[in-house]
CSV table of C-alpha atoms in Angstrom, one decimal:
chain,number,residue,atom,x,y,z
A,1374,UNK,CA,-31.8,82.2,109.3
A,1375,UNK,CA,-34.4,82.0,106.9
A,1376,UNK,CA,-33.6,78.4,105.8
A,1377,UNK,CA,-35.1,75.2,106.4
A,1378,UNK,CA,-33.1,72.9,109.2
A,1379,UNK,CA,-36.1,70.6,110.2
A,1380,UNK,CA,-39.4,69.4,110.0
A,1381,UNK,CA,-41.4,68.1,112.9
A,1382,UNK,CA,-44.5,65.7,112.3
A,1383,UNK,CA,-46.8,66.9,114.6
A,1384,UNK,CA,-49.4,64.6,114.4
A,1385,UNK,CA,-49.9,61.6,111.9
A,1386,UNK,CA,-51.5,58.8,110.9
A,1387,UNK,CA,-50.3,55.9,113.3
A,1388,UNK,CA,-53.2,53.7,114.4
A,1389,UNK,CA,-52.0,50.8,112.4
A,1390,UNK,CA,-49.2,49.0,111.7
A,1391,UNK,CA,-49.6,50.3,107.5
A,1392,UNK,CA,-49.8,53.2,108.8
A,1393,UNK,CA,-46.8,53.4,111.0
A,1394,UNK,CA,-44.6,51.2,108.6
A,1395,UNK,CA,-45.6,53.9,105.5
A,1396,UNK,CA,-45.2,57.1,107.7
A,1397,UNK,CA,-41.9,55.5,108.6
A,1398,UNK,CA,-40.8,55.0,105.5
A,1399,UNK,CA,-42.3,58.2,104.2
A,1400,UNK,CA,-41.4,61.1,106.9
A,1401,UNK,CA,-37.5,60.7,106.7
A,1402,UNK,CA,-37.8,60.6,102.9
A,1403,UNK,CA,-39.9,63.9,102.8
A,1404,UNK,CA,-37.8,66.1,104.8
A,1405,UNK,CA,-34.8,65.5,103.8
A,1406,UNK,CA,-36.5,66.7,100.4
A,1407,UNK,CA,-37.2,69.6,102.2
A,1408,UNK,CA,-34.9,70.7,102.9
A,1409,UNK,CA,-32.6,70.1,99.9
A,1410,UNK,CA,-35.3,72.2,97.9
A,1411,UNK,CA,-35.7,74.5,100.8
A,1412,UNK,CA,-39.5,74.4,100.2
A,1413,UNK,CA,-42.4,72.6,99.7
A,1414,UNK,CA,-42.3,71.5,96.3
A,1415,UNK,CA,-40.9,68.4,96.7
A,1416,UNK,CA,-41.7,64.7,94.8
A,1417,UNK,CA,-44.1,62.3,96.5
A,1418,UNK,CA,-43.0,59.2,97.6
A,1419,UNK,CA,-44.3,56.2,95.8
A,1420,UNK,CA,-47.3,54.1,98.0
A,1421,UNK,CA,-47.8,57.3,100.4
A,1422,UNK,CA,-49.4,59.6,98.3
A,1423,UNK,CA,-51.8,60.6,101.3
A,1424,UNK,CA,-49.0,61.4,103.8
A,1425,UNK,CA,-47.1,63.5,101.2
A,1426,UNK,CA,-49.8,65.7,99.9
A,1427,UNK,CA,-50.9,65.9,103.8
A,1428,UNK,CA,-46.9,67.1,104.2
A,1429,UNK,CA,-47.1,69.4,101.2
A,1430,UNK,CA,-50.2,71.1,102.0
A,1431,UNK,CA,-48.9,71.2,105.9
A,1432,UNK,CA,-45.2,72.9,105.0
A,1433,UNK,CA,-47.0,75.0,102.6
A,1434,UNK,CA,-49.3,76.8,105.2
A,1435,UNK,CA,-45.9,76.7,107.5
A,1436,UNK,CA,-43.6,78.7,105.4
A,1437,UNK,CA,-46.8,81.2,104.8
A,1438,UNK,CA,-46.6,81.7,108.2
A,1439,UNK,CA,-43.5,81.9,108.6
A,1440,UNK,CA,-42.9,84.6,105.6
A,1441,UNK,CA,-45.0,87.0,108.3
């Protein structure tokens, strides 16, 4: 329907146990900002700057394609 429902994390960073506890922390946190703002302009979660402007730039280039 046009709207945001979801986001799957295709692929991240999960090699190490940082890496899985900040992703863990950070991937609810992020798409549930999604979709409340029903785009990708959403706030970057403090100590995972990395996985958020990774998540920005990847629902960015998601929605383009999805506008087509």
């Amino acid at each position: 329907g046009g709207k945001i429902s979801d986001v799957q994390f295709l692929q991240y960073p999960s090699d190490r146990s940082t890496s899985r506890y900040i992703n863990g922390q950070a991937m609810p946190m992020l798409t549930q900002e999604a979709i409340q703002a029903q785009s990708a302009q959403v706030s970057g979660v403090s100590g995972a700057t990395a996985t958020s402007d990774a998540f920005v730039q990847s629902l960015t280039g998601a929605l383009a394609r999805a506008k087509n």
